[in-house]
mmCIF file of C-alpha atoms in Angstrom:
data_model
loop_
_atom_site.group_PDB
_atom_site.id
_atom_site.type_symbol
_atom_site.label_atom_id
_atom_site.label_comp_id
_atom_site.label_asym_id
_atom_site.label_seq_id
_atom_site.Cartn_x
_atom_site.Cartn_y
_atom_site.Cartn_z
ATOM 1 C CA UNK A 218 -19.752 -48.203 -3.380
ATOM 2 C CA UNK A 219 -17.788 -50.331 -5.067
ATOM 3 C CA UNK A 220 -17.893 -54.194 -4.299
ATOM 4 C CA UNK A 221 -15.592 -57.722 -5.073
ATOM 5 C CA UNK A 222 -16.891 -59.894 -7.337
ATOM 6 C CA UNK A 223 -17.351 -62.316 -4.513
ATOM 7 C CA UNK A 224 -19.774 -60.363 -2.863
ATOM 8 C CA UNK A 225 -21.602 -59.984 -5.937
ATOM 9 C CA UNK A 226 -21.632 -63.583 -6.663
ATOM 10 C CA UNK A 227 -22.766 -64.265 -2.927
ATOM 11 C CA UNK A 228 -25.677 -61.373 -3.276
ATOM 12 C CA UNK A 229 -26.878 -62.923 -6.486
ATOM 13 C CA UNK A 230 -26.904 -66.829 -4.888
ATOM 14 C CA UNK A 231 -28.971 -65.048 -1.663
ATOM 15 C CA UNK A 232 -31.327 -63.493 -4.213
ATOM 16 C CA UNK A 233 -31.986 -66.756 -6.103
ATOM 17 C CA UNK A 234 -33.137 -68.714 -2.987
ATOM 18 C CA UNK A 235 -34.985 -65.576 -1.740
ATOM 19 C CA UNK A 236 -36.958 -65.975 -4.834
ATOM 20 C CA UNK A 237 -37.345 -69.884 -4.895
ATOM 21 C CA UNK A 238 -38.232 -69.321 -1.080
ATOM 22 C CA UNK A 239 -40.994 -67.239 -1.552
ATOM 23 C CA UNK A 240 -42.513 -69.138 -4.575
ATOM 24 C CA UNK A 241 -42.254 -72.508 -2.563
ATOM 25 C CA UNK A 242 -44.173 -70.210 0.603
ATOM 26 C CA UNK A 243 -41.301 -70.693 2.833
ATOM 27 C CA UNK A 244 -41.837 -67.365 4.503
ATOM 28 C CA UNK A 245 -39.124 -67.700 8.162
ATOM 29 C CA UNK A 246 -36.065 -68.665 5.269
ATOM 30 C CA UNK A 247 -37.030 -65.922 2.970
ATOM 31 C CA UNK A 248 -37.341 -63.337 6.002
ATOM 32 C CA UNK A 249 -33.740 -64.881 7.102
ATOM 33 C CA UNK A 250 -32.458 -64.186 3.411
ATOM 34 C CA UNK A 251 -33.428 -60.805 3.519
ATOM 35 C CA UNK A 252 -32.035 -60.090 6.689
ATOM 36 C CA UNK A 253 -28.649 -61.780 5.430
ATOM 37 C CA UNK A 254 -29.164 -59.394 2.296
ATOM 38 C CA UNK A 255 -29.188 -55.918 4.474
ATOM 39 C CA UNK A 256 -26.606 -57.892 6.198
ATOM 40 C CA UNK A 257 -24.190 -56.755 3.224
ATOM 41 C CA UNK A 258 -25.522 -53.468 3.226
ATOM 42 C CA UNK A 259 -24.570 -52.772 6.663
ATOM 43 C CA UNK A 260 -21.196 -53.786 6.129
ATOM 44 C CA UNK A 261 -20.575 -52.491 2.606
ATOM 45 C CA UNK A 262 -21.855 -48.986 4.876
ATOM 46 C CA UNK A 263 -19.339 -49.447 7.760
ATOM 47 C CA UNK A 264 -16.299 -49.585 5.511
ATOM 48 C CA UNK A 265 -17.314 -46.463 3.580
ATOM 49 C CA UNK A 266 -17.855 -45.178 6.400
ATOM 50 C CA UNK A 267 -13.803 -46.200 7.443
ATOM 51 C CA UNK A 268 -12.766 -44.594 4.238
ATOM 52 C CA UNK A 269 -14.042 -41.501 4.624
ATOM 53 C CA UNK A 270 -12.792 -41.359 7.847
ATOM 54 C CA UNK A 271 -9.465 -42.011 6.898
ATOM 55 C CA UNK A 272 -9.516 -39.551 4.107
ATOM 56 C CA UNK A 273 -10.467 -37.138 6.400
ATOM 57 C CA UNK A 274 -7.966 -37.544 9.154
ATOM 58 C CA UNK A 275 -4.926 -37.311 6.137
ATOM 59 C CA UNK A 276 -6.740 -34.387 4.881
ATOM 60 C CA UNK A 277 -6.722 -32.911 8.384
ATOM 61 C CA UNK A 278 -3.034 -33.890 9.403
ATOM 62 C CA UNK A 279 -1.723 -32.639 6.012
ATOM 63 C CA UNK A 280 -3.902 -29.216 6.613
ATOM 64 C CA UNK A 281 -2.253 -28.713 10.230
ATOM 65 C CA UNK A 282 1.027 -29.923 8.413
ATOM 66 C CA UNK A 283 0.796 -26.722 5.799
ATOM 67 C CA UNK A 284 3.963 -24.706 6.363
ATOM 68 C CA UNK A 285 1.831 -21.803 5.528
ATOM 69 C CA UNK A 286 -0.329 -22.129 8.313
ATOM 70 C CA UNK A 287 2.004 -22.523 11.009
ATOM 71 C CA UNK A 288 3.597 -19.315 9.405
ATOM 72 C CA UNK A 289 0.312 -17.436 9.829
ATOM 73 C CA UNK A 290 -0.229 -18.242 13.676
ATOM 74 C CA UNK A 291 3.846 -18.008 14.596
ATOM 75 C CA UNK A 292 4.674 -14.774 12.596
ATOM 76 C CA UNK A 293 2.348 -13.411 10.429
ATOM 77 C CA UNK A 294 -0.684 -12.313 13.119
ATOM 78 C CA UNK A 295 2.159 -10.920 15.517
ATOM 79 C CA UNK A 296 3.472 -8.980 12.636
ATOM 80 C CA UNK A 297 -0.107 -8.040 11.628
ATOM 81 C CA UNK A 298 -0.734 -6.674 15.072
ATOM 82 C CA UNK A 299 2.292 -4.776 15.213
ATOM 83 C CA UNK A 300 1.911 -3.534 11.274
ATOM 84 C CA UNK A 301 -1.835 -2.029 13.279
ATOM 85 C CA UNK A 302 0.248 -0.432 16.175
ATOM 86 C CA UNK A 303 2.224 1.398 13.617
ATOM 87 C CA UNK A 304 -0.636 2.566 11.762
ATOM 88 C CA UNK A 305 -2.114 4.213 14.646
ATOM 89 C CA UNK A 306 0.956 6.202 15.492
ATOM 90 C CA UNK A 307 1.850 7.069 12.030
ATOM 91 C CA UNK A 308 -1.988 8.715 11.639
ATOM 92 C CA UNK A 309 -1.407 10.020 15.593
ATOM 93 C CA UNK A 310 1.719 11.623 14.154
ATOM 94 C CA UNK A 311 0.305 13.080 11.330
ATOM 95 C CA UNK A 312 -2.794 14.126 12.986
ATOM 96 C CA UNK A 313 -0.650 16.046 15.733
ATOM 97 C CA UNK A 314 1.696 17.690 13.173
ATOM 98 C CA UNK A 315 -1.680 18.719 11.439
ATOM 99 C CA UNK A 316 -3.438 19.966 14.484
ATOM 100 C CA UNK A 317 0.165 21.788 15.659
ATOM 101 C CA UNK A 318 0.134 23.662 12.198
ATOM 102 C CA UNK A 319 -3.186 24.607 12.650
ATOM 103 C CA UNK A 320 -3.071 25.799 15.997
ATOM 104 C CA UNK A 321 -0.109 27.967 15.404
ATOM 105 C CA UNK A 322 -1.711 29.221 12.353
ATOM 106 C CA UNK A 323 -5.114 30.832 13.371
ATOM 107 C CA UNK A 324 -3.408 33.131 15.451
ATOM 108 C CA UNK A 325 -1.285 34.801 12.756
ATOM 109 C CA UNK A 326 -4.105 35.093 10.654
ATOM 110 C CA UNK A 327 -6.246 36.518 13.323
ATOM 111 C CA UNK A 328 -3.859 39.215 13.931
ATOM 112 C CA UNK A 329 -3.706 40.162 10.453
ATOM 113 C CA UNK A 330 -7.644 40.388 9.897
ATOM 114 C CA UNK A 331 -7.634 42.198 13.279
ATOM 115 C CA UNK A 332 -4.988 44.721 12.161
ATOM 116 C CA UNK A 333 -6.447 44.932 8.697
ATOM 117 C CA UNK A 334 -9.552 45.799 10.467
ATOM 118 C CA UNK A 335 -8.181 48.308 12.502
ATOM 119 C CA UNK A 336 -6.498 49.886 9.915
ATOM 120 C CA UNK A 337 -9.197 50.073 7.146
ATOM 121 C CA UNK A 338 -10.557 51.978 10.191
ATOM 122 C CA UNK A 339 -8.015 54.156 10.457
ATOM 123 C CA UNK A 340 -7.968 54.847 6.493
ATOM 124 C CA UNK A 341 -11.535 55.417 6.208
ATOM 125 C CA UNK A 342 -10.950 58.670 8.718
ATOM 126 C CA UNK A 343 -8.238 59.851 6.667
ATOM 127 C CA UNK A 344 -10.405 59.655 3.451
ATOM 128 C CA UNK A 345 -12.819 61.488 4.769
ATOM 129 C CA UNK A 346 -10.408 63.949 6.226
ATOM 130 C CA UNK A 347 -10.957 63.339 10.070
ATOM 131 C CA UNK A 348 -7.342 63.098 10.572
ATOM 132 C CA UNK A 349 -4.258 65.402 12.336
ATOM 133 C CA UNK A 350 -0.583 65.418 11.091
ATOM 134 C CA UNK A 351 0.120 63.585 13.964
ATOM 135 C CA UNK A 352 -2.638 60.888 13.890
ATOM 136 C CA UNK A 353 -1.426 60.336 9.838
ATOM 137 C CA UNK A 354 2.021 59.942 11.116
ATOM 138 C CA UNK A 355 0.648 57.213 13.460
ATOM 139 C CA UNK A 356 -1.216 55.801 10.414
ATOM 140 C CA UNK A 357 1.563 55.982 8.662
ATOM 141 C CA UNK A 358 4.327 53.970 11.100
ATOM 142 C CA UNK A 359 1.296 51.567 11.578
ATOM 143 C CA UNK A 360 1.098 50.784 7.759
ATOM 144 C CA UNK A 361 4.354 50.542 7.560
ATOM 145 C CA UNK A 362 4.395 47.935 10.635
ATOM 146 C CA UNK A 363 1.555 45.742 9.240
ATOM 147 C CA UNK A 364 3.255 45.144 6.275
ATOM 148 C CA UNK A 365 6.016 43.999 7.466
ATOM 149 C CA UNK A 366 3.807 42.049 9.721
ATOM 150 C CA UNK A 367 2.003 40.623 6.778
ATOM 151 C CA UNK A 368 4.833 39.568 4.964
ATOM 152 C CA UNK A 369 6.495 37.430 7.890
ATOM 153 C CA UNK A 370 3.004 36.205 9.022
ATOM 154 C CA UNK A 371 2.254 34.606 5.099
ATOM 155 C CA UNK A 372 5.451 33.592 5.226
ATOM 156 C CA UNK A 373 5.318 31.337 8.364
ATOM 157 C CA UNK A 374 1.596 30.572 7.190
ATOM 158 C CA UNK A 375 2.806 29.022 4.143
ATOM 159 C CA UNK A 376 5.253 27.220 5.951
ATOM 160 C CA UNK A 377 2.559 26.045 8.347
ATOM 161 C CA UNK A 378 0.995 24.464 5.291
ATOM 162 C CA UNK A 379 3.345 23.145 3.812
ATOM 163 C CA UNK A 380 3.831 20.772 7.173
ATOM 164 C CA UNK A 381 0.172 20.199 6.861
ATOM 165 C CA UNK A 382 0.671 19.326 3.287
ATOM 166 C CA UNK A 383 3.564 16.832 4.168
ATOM 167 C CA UNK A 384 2.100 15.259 6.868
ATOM 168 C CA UNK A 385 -0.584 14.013 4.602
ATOM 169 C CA UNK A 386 2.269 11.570 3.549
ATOM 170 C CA UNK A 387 0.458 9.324 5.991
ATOM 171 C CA UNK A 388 -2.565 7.954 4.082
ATOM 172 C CA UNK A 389 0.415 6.497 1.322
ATOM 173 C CA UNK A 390 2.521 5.332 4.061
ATOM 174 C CA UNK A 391 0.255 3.401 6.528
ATOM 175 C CA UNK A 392 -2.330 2.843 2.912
ATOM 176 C CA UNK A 393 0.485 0.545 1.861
ATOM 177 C CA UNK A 394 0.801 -1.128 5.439
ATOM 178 C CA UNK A 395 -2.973 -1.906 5.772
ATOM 179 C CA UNK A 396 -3.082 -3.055 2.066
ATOM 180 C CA UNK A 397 -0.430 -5.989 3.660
ATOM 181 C CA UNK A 398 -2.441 -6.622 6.551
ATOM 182 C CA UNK A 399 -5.576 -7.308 4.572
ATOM 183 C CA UNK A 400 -3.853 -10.003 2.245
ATOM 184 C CA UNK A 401 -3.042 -11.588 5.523
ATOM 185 C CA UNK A 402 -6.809 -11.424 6.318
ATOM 186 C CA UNK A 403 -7.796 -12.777 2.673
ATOM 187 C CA UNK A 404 -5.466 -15.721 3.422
ATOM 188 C CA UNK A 405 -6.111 -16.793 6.682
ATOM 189 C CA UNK A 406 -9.916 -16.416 5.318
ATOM 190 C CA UNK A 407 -8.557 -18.784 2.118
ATOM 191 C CA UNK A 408 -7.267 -21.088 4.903
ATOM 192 C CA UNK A 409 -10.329 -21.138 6.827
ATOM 193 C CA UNK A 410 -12.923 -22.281 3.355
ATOM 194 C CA UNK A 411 -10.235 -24.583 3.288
ATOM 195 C CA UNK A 412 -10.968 -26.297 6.624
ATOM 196 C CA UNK A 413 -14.417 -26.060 5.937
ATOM 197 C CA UNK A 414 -14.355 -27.789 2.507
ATOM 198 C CA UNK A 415 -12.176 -30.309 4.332
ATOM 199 C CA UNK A 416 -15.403 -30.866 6.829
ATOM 200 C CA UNK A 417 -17.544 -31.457 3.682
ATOM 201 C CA UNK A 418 -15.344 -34.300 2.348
ATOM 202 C CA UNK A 419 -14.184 -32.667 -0.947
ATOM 203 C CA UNK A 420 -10.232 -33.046 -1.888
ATOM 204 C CA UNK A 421 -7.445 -30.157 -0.477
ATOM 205 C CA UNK A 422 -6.022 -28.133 -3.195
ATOM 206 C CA UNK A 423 -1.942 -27.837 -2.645
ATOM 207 C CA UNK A 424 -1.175 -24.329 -1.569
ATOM 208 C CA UNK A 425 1.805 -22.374 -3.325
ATOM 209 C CA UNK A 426 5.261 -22.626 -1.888
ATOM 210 C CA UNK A 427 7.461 -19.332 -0.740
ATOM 211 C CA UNK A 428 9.422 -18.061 -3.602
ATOM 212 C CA UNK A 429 13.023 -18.498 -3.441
ATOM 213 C CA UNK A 430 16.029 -16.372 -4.494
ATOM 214 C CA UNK A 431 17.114 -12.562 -4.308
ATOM 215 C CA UNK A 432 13.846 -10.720 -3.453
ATOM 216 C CA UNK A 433 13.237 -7.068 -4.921
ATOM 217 C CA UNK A 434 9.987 -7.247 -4.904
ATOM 218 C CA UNK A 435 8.242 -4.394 -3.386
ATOM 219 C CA UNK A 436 8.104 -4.400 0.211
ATOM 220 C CA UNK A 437 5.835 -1.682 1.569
ATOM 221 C CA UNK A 438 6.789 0.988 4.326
ATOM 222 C CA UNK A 439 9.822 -0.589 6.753
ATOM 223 C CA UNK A 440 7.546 -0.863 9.954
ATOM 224 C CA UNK A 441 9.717 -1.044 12.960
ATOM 225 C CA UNK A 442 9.970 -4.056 15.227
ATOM 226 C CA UNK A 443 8.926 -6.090 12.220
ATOM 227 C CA UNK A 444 10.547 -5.727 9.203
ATOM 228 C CA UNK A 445 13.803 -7.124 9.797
ATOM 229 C CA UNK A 446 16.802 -7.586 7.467
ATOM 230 C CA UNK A 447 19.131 -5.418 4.872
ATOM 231 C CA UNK A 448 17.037 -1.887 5.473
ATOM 232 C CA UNK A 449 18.027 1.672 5.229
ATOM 233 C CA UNK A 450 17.204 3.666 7.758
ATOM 234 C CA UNK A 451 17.293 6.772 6.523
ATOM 235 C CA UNK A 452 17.744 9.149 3.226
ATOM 236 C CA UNK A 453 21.120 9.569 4.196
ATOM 237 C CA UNK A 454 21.642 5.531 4.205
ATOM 238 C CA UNK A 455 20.293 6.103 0.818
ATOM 239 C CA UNK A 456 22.580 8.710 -0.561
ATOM 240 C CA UNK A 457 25.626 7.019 0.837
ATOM 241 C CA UNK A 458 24.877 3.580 -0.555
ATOM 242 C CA UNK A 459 24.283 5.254 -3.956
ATOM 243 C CA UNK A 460 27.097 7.402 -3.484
ATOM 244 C CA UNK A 461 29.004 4.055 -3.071
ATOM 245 C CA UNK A 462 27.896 2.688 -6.546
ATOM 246 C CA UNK A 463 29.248 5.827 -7.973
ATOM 247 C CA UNK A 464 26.353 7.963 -8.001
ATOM 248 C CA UNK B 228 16.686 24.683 -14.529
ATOM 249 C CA UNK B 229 13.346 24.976 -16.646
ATOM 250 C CA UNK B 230 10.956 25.879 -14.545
ATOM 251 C CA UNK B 231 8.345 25.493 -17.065
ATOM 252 C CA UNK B 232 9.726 21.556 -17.745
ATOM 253 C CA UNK B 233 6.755 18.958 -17.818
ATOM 254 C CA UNK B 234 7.090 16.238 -15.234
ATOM 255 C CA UNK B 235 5.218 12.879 -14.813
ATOM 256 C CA UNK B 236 4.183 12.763 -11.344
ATOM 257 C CA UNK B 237 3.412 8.718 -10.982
ATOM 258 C CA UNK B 238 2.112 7.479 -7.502
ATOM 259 C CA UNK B 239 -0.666 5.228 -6.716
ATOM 260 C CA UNK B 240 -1.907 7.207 -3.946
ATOM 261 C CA UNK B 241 -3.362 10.104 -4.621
ATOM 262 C CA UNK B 242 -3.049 11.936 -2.233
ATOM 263 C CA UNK B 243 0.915 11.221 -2.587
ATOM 264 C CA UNK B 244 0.597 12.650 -6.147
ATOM 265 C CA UNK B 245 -1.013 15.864 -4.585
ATOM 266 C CA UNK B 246 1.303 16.273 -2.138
ATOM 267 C CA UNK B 247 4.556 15.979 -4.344
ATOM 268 C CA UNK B 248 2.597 18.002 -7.336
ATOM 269 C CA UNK B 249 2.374 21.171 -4.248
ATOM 270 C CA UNK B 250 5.734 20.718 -3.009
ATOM 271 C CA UNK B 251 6.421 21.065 -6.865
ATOM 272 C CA UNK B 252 4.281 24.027 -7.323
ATOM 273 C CA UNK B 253 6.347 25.539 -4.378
ATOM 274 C CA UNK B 254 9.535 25.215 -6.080
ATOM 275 C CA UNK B 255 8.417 26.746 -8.939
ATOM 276 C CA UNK B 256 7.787 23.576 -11.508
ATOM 277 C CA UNK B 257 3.778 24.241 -12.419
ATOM 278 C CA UNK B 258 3.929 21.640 -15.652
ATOM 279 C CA UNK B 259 3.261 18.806 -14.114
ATOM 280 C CA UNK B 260 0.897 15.646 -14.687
ATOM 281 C CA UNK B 261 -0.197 12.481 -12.984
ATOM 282 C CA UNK B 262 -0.272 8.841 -13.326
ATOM 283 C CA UNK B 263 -1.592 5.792 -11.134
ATOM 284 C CA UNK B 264 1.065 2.918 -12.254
ATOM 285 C CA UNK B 265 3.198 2.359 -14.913
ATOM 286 C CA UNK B 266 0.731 0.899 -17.137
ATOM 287 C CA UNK B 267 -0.826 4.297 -17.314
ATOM 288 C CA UNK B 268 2.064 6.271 -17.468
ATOM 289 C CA UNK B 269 4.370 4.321 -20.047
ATOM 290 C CA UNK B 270 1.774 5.719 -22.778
ATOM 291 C CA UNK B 271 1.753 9.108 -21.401
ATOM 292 C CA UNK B 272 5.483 9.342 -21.395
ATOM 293 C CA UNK B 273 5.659 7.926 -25.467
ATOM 294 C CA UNK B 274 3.125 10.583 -25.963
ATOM 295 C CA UNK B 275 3.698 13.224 -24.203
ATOM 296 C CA UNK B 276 6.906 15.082 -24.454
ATOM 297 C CA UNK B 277 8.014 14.884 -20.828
ATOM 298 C CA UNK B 278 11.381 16.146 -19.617
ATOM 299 C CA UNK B 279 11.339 14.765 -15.787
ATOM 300 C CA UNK B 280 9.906 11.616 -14.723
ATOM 301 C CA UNK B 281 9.183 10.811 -10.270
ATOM 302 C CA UNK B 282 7.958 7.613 -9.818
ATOM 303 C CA UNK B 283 6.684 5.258 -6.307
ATOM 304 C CA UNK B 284 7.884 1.556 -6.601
ATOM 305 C CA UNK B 285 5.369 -0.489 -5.234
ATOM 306 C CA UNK B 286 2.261 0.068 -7.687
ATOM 307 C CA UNK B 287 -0.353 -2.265 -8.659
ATOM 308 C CA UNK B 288 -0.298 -3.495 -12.451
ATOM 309 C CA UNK B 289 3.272 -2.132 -13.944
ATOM 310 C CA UNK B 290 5.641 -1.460 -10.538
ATOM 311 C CA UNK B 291 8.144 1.912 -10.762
ATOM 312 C CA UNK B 292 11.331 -0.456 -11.251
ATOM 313 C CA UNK B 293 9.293 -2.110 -14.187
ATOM 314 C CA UNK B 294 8.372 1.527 -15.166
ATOM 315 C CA UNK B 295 11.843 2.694 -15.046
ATOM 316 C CA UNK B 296 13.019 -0.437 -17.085
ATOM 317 C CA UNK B 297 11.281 0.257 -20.021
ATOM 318 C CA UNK B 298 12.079 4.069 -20.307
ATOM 319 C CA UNK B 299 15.815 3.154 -20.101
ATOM 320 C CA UNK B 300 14.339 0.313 -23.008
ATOM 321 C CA UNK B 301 13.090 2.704 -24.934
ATOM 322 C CA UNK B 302 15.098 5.121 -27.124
ATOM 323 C CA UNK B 303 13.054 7.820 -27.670
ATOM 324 C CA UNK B 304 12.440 7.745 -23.616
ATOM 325 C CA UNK B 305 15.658 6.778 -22.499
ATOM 326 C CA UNK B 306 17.059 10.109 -21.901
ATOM 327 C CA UNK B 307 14.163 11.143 -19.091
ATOM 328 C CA UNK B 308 16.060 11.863 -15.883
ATOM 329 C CA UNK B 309 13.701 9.498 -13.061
ATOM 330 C CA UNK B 310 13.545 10.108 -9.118
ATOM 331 C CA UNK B 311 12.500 7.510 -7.036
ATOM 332 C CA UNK B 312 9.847 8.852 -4.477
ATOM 333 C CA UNK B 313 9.360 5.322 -2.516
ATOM 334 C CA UNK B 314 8.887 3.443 0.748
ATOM 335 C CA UNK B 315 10.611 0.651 -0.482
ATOM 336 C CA UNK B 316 14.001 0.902 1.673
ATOM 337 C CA UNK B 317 15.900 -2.592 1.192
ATOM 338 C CA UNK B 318 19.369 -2.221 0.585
ATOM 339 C CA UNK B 319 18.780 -4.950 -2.602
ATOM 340 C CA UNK B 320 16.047 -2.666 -3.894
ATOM 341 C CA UNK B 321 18.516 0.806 -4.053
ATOM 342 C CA UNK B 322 20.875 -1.256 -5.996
ATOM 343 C CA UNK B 323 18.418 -2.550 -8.423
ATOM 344 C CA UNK B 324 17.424 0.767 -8.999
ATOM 345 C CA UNK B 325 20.635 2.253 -9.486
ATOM 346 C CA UNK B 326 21.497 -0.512 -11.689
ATOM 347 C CA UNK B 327 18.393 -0.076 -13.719
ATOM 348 C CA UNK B 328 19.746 3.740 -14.028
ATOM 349 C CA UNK B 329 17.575 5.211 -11.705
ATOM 350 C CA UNK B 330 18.749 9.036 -11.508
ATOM 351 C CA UNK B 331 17.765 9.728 -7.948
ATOM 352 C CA UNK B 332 16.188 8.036 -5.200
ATOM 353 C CA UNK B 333 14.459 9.660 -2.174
ATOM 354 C CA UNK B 334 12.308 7.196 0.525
ATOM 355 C CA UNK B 335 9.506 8.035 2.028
ATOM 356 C CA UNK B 336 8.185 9.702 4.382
ATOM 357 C CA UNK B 337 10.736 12.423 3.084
ATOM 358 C CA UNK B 338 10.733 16.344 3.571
ATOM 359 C CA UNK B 339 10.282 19.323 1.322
ATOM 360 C CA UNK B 340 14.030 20.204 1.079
ATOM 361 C CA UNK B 341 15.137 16.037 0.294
ATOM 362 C CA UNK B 342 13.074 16.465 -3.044
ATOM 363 C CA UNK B 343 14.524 19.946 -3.637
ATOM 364 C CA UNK B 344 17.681 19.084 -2.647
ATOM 365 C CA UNK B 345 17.608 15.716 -5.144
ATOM 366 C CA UNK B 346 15.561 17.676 -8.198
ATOM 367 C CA UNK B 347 18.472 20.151 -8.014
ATOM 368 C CA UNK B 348 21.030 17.747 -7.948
ATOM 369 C CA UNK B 349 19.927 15.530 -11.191
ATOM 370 C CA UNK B 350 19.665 18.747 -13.365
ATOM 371 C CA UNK B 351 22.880 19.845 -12.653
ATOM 372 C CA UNK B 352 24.456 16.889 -13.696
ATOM 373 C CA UNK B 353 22.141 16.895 -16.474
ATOM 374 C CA UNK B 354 23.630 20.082 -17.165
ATOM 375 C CA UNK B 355 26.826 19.144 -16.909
#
């Protein structure tokens, strides 16, 4: 608390006749001294007390006056929210395509492990010389069948994977989108120590302004409805814009 | 085409990496090997004899453009044809990449036959 060096001149004139007061035994005055003494206290209290009130209510006004934090509340939660929506339909796509794969796979391999079956059967009986001419030439046209079978079955298998492999794509893809949502979080968390600090009395740090210029920096996945601006849409956007710079 | 050609496969996401190292494996290309971000993969690639590089773009610590920078600095690297593989889809970004003599670029999500389609077409101008 810092004071003039009128008040300290005043203080020390109050504290010399408090003392010659009380050694002359003139107890009301001294009592009346002392009361004029905590007198200055009060006050010196009271406009402390205005500072920090003033400091606060800047601090405050410049806080709500941060660009950045008008940005989060206008644009950046909406975005946030719809960045969410997109990850649950991108892992309800891939989920789908993954369960479709799936579903159209067990029964291809269930008819080869039934026909498998059935024929090891069949082959057993012919080992063991149980069978006609006319049941081998069954056996025969059967074997024949199943391998065809087999091949177009493994076939359509693998390409049943291979969806299931691709639609894994996902976890990169909506990975990337969550990892943006969550440096939304950490700065609206950054924002919110802020405020507290602010409640505490201790000074506002200046927060870091947008950079300016042509922006390559990397992006993430183009979510729809949010991502705005100069976007292919497509791998064929791609190969014509490269095809126009000569590629 | 060498089939048996070794390619850097460099993705932060894993399971990105495992999912282009099958489709790979599909098309016949078995040599392959794996890298999180450019910081890991730049001393890989000085080391390691590589004749095919596919990198993402947005990577923590070294990014793909970064990546693909300093093989096109480099003059023992210089020569490795790169593909893109990468979600990044602004208009400004292709052309930085092309300009940066990026050899292919495919965004993501893509299909099986885009990356065959794109491998193909690098090595025959290689070829050529």
């Amino acid at each position: 608390m810092a004071e003039s060096p009128d008040q300290a001149k005043e203080q020390l004139l109050l504290a010399r006749s408090l003392v010659s007061h009380l050694e002359s035994g003139n107890e009301d005055e001294a009592v009346s001294v002392i009361a004029e003494l905590a007198g200055f206290r009060d006050s010196m209290l009271f406009q402390e007390i205005g500072r920090l009130t003033r400091e606060l209510h800047d601090s405050i006004n410049g806080f709500v006056m941060d660009a950045r934090l008008a940005d989060i509340a206008q644009t950046d939660m909406p975005d946030a929210a719809e960045r969410l929506r997109y990850v649950i339909a991108t892992t309800e796509q891939a989920a789908n395509t993954t369960l479709g794969a799936v579903e159209d796979s067990l029964p291809l391999a269930d008819s080869l492990r039934s026909d498998a079956r059935h024929l090891a059967e069949q082959w057993a009986r012919f080992n063991s010389r149980q069978l006609s001419v006319d049941d081998f030439r069954e056996l025969s046209a059967e074997l024949s069948h199943f391998l065809s079978v087999t091949e177009s079955n493994s076939e359509a298998l693998h390409g049943k994977l291979s969806e299931v492999l691709l639609a894994q794509g996902y976890q990169d893809i909506t990975g990337q989108v969550i990892r943006k949502v969550i440096a939304l979080v950490d700065d609206v968390e950054g924002k919110l120590v802020e405020l507290v600090r602010l409640s505490g009395h201790r000074s506002r740090t200046a927060g870091d302004g947008p950079a300016e210029g042509r922006d390559v920096s990397p992006q993430g996945p183009v979510v729809p409805g949010v991502d705005k601006g100069d976007v292919v849409n497509c791998q064929d956007d791609v190969d014509d814009l490269l095809s126009s710079l000569g590629f | 085409m060498n089939k048996n050609m070794k390619i850097l496969i460099v993705d932060d996401f894993s399971t990105m990496r495992r999912i282009i190292k099958n489709l790979l494996r599909d098309l016949g290309f078995t040599n392959t090997q794996e890298a999180d971000d450019g910081t890991t993969a730049l001393p890989l690639l000085q080391s390691g004899n590589f004749d095919f590089l596919i990198t993402d773009w947005n990577m923590p610590g070294m990014q793909g453009i970064d990546l693909l920078k300093a093989v096109r600095a480099d003059d023992k690297l210089k020569g490795i044809p790169v593909l893109m593989v990468t979600a990044e889809s602004k208009r400004d970004q292709i052309v930085e990449a092309a300009q940066a003599g990026v050899n292919g670029y495919v965004v993501k999500p893509f299909t099986a036959g885009t990356l065959e389609e794109k491998i193909n077409k690098i090595f025959e101008r290689v070829a050529a």
